[in-house]
Amino acid sequence: MEEFPKKIILMGYMASGKSSVGRELAILLNRNFIDLDVFIAENEDLSISQIFDEKGEPYFRKKEMVYLRELLHNDSAFVLSVGGGTPTFTGAIEMINEKAFSIYLKASIQTLFERLVPEKIERPLLKKIPDIALQEYIAVHLFERSHYYLKANLSVSVDFKSTNEISKEIVHLLKENGKLIH
Ligand code: S3P
């Protein structure tokens, strides 16, 4: 049987496709899929937007780390999609890379902008930014975060590719890189 890393983490900017690719990749690898935002919302009994509105971003970030740590330290195999900000907080990327195999879904500013305009309102960090300023915001924010994303064990470009193509490409790369993976 194929030996894939037990814990696979997908990271990348908002709307880079972490959840949809994660769901499909988990099926291909025959294991559970976990979305960190869904996990937080279920455990806190509040939606992500409600957590931001009612408790504030620092509370969300604290919980994000608590649940990430919990998931990374259990013994189960999974594909986990984390939030766009998760790897950028103190010690997070180091912990991710120590306990799991990380993959960065790399999308261009243009791709992210086109995807985020229509769904901006659902995103606590973006909903107050006017459309006209959104592309510049994404460019700066992505630049700041890229330093962390680029520490992933593997980067996969997602522009102009379907979820299915990306998931299959990841499986292929995992097989190819098998010897390098713990
Ligand atoms: C965030 C991304 C969101 C969610 C929260 C904050 C971020 O997750 O965790 O709104 O800081 O980029 P997605 O990347 O899954 O949208």
PDB file of N, CA and C and ligand atoms in Angstrom, residues 12-16 18-19 35-37 40 48-49 52 57 60-61 64 81-86 88-89 116 119 122-126 141 145 149, ligand 1:
ATOM      1  N   GLY A  12      -2.867  28.406   2.471  1.00  0.00           N
ATOM      2  CA  GLY A  12      -2.901  29.361   1.365  1.00  0.00           C
ATOM      3  C   GLY A  12      -3.902  30.457   1.684  1.00  0.00           C
ATOM      4  N   TYR A  13      -3.910  31.446   0.813  1.00  0.00           N
ATOM      5  CA  TYR A  13      -4.757  32.617   1.049  1.00  0.00           C
ATOM      6  C   TYR A  13      -6.242  32.232   0.987  1.00  0.00           C
ATOM      7  N   MET A  14      -7.092  33.093   1.530  1.00  0.00           N
ATOM      8  CA  MET A  14      -8.542  32.901   1.407  1.00  0.00           C
ATOM      9  C   MET A  14      -8.890  32.684  -0.059  1.00  0.00           C
ATOM     10  N   ALA A  15      -9.777  31.747  -0.321  1.00  0.00           N
ATOM     11  CA  ALA A  15     -10.276  31.443  -1.684  1.00  0.00           C
ATOM     12  C   ALA A  15      -9.229  30.788  -2.590  1.00  0.00           C
ATOM     13  N   SER A  16      -8.182  30.230  -2.011  1.00  0.00           N
ATOM     14  CA  SER A  16      -7.212  29.520  -2.855  1.00  0.00           C
ATOM     15  C   SER A  16      -7.680  28.091  -3.133  1.00  0.00           C
ATOM     16  N   LYS A  18      -8.547  25.718  -0.574  1.00  0.00           N
ATOM     17  CA  LYS A  18      -8.099  24.754   0.445  1.00  0.00           C
ATOM     18  C   LYS A  18      -9.183  23.731   0.809  1.00  0.00           C
ATOM     19  N   SER A  19     -10.402  24.225   1.019  1.00  0.00           N
ATOM     20  CA  SER A  19     -11.456  23.307   1.476  1.00  0.00           C
ATOM     21  C   SER A  19     -11.907  22.365   0.364  1.00  0.00           C
ATOM     22  N   ASP A  35     -11.826  20.663   8.132  1.00  0.00           N
ATOM     23  CA  ASP A  35     -11.641  22.079   7.821  1.00  0.00           C
ATOM     24  C   ASP A  35     -11.506  22.792   9.165  1.00  0.00           C
ATOM     25  N   LEU A  36     -10.381  23.442   9.403  1.00  0.00           N
ATOM     26  CA  LEU A  36     -10.141  24.023  10.729  1.00  0.00           C
ATOM     27  C   LEU A  36     -11.224  25.038  11.113  1.00  0.00           C
ATOM     28  N   ASP A  37     -11.675  25.851  10.158  1.00  0.00           N
ATOM     29  CA  ASP A  37     -12.734  26.822  10.460  1.00  0.00           C
ATOM     30  C   ASP A  37     -14.018  26.120  10.924  1.00  0.00           C
ATOM     31  N   ILE A  40     -13.488  24.744  14.397  1.00  0.00           N
ATOM     32  CA  ILE A  40     -13.563  25.808  15.410  1.00  0.00           C
ATOM     33  C   ILE A  40     -15.030  26.187  15.637  1.00  0.00           C
ATOM     34  N   ILE A  48     -17.848  31.458  12.218  1.00  0.00           N
ATOM     35  CA  ILE A  48     -16.599  32.245  12.244  1.00  0.00           C
ATOM     36  C   ILE A  48     -16.930  33.746  12.300  1.00  0.00           C
ATOM     37  N   SER A  49     -17.919  34.162  11.511  1.00  0.00           N
ATOM     38  CA  SER A  49     -18.314  35.584  11.534  1.00  0.00           C
ATOM     39  C   SER A  49     -18.801  36.003  12.914  1.00  0.00           C
ATOM     40  N   PHE A  52     -15.809  36.467  15.246  1.00  0.00           N
ATOM     41  CA  PHE A  52     -15.151  37.758  14.991  1.00  0.00           C
ATOM     42  C   PHE A  52     -15.980  38.905  15.552  1.00  0.00           C
ATOM     43  N   GLU A  57     -11.215  39.398  16.920  1.00  0.00           N
ATOM     44  CA  GLU A  57     -10.189  38.598  16.223  1.00  0.00           C
ATOM     45  C   GLU A  57      -9.170  37.957  17.165  1.00  0.00           C
ATOM     46  N   PHE A  60     -10.471  34.721  18.328  1.00  0.00           N
ATOM     47  CA  PHE A  60     -10.462  33.735  17.243  1.00  0.00           C
ATOM     48  C   PHE A  60      -9.061  33.164  17.045  1.00  0.00           C
ATOM     49  N   ARG A  61      -8.053  34.051  17.020  1.00  0.00           N
ATOM     50  CA  ARG A  61      -6.674  33.596  16.778  1.00  0.00           C
ATOM     51  C   ARG A  61      -6.183  32.665  17.891  1.00  0.00           C
ATOM     52  N   GLU A  64      -7.889  29.402  17.327  1.00  0.00           N
ATOM     53  CA  GLU A  64      -7.340  28.773  16.121  1.00  0.00           C
ATOM     54  C   GLU A  64      -6.094  27.955  16.485  1.00  0.00           C
ATOM     55  N   SER A  81      -7.506  21.370   6.147  1.00  0.00           N
ATOM     56  CA  SER A  81      -7.369  22.703   5.562  1.00  0.00           C
ATOM     57  C   SER A  81      -7.391  23.713   6.695  1.00  0.00           C
ATOM     58  N   VAL A  82      -6.374  24.542   6.759  1.00  0.00           N
ATOM     59  CA  VAL A  82      -6.347  25.567   7.812  1.00  0.00           C
ATOM     60  C   VAL A  82      -6.829  26.891   7.238  1.00  0.00           C
ATOM     61  N   GLY A  83      -7.032  27.888   8.073  1.00  0.00           N
ATOM     62  CA  GLY A  83      -7.476  29.201   7.603  1.00  0.00           C
ATOM     63  C   GLY A  83      -6.318  29.950   6.939  1.00  0.00           C
ATOM     64  N   GLY A  84      -6.649  30.962   6.177  1.00  0.00           N
ATOM     65  CA  GLY A  84      -5.621  31.740   5.485  1.00  0.00           C
ATOM     66  C   GLY A  84      -4.588  32.333   6.439  1.00  0.00           C
ATOM     67  N   GLY A  85      -5.019  32.645   7.662  1.00  0.00           N
ATOM     68  CA  GLY A  85      -4.108  33.288   8.610  1.00  0.00           C
ATOM     69  C   GLY A  85      -3.380  32.302   9.510  1.00  0.00           C
ATOM     70  N   THR A  86      -3.850  31.055   9.570  1.00  0.00           N
ATOM     71  CA  THR A  86      -3.332  30.093  10.559  1.00  0.00           C
ATOM     72  C   THR A  86      -1.796  29.966  10.567  1.00  0.00           C
ATOM     73  N   THR A  88       0.462  31.953   9.854  1.00  0.00           N
ATOM     74  CA  THR A  88       1.204  33.209  10.006  1.00  0.00           C
ATOM     75  C   THR A  88       1.345  33.646  11.464  1.00  0.00           C
ATOM     76  N   PHE A  89       0.773  32.867  12.370  1.00  0.00           N
ATOM     77  CA  PHE A  89       0.875  33.266  13.782  1.00  0.00           C
ATOM     78  C   PHE A  89       2.027  32.555  14.476  1.00  0.00           C
ATOM     79  N   LEU A 116     -12.732  36.440  -4.767  1.00  0.00           N
ATOM     80  CA  LEU A 116     -13.125  37.047  -3.485  1.00  0.00           C
ATOM     81  C   LEU A 116     -14.137  38.182  -3.620  1.00  0.00           C
ATOM     82  N   GLU A 119     -17.649  36.919  -2.927  1.00  0.00           N
ATOM     83  CA  GLU A 119     -17.910  36.311  -1.616  1.00  0.00           C
ATOM     84  C   GLU A 119     -17.288  37.082  -0.450  1.00  0.00           C
ATOM     85  N   GLU A 122     -18.853  37.378   3.122  1.00  0.00           N
ATOM     86  CA  GLU A 122     -18.799  36.262   4.089  1.00  0.00           C
ATOM     87  C   GLU A 122     -17.466  36.228   4.842  1.00  0.00           C
ATOM     88  N   ARG A 123     -16.541  37.097   4.451  1.00  0.00           N
ATOM     89  CA  ARG A 123     -15.203  37.030   5.046  1.00  0.00           C
ATOM     90  C   ARG A 123     -14.996  38.178   6.024  1.00  0.00           C
ATOM     91  N   PRO A 124     -14.861  37.861   7.324  1.00  0.00           N
ATOM     92  CA  PRO A 124     -14.738  38.916   8.330  1.00  0.00           C
ATOM     93  C   PRO A 124     -13.634  39.925   8.025  1.00  0.00           C
ATOM     94  N   LEU A 125     -12.523  39.475   7.460  1.00  0.00           N
ATOM     95  CA  LEU A 125     -11.408  40.398   7.230  1.00  0.00           C
ATOM     96  C   LEU A 125     -11.606  41.278   6.000  1.00  0.00           C
ATOM     97  N   LEU A 126     -12.502  40.873   5.104  1.00  0.00           N
ATOM     98  CA  LEU A 126     -12.628  41.575   3.822  1.00  0.00           C
ATOM     99  C   LEU A 126     -13.909  42.366   3.668  1.00  0.00           C
ATOM    100  N   HIS A 141      -1.492  41.983   1.511  1.00  0.00           N
ATOM    101  CA  HIS A 141      -1.724  40.945   2.516  1.00  0.00           C
ATOM    102  C   HIS A 141      -1.044  39.625   2.110  1.00  0.00           C
ATOM    103  N   ARG A 145       2.004  37.529   3.900  1.00  0.00           N
ATOM    104  CA  ARG A 145       1.810  36.146   4.337  1.00  0.00           C
ATOM    105  C   ARG A 145       2.676  35.138   3.577  1.00  0.00           C
ATOM    106  N   TYR A 149       3.708  31.060   3.962  1.00  0.00           N
ATOM    107  CA  TYR A 149       3.200  30.035   3.034  1.00  0.00           C
ATOM    108  C   TYR A 149       4.349  29.311   2.331  1.00  0.00           C
TER     109      TYR A 149
HETATM  110  C1  S3P B   1      -8.852  34.091   7.656  1.00  0.00           C
HETATM  111  C2  S3P B   1      -9.298  33.144   6.760  1.00  0.00           C
HETATM  112  C3  S3P B   1     -10.540  32.396   6.961  1.00  0.00           C
HETATM  113  C4  S3P B   1     -10.908  32.334   8.440  1.00  0.00           C
HETATM  114  C5  S3P B   1     -10.923  33.701   9.044  1.00  0.00           C
HETATM  115  C6  S3P B   1      -9.575  34.413   8.901  1.00  0.00           C
HETATM  116  C7  S3P B   1      -7.568  34.784   7.371  1.00  0.00           C
HETATM  117  O1  S3P B   1     -10.380  31.061   6.466  1.00  0.00           O
HETATM  118  O2  S3P B   1     -10.028  31.494   9.135  1.00  0.00           O
HETATM  119  O3  S3P B   1     -11.930  34.439   8.425  1.00  0.00           O
HETATM  120  O4  S3P B   1      -6.979  35.381   8.271  1.00  0.00           O
HETATM  121  O5  S3P B   1      -7.126  34.733   6.192  1.00  0.00           O
HETATM  122  P1  S3P B   1     -10.287  30.712   4.882  1.00  0.00           P
HETATM  123  O6  S3P B   1      -8.891  30.991   4.424  1.00  0.00           O
HETATM  124  O7  S3P B   1     -10.615  29.262   4.832  1.00  0.00           O
HETATM  125  O8  S3P B   1     -11.294  31.560   4.184  1.00  0.00           O
END
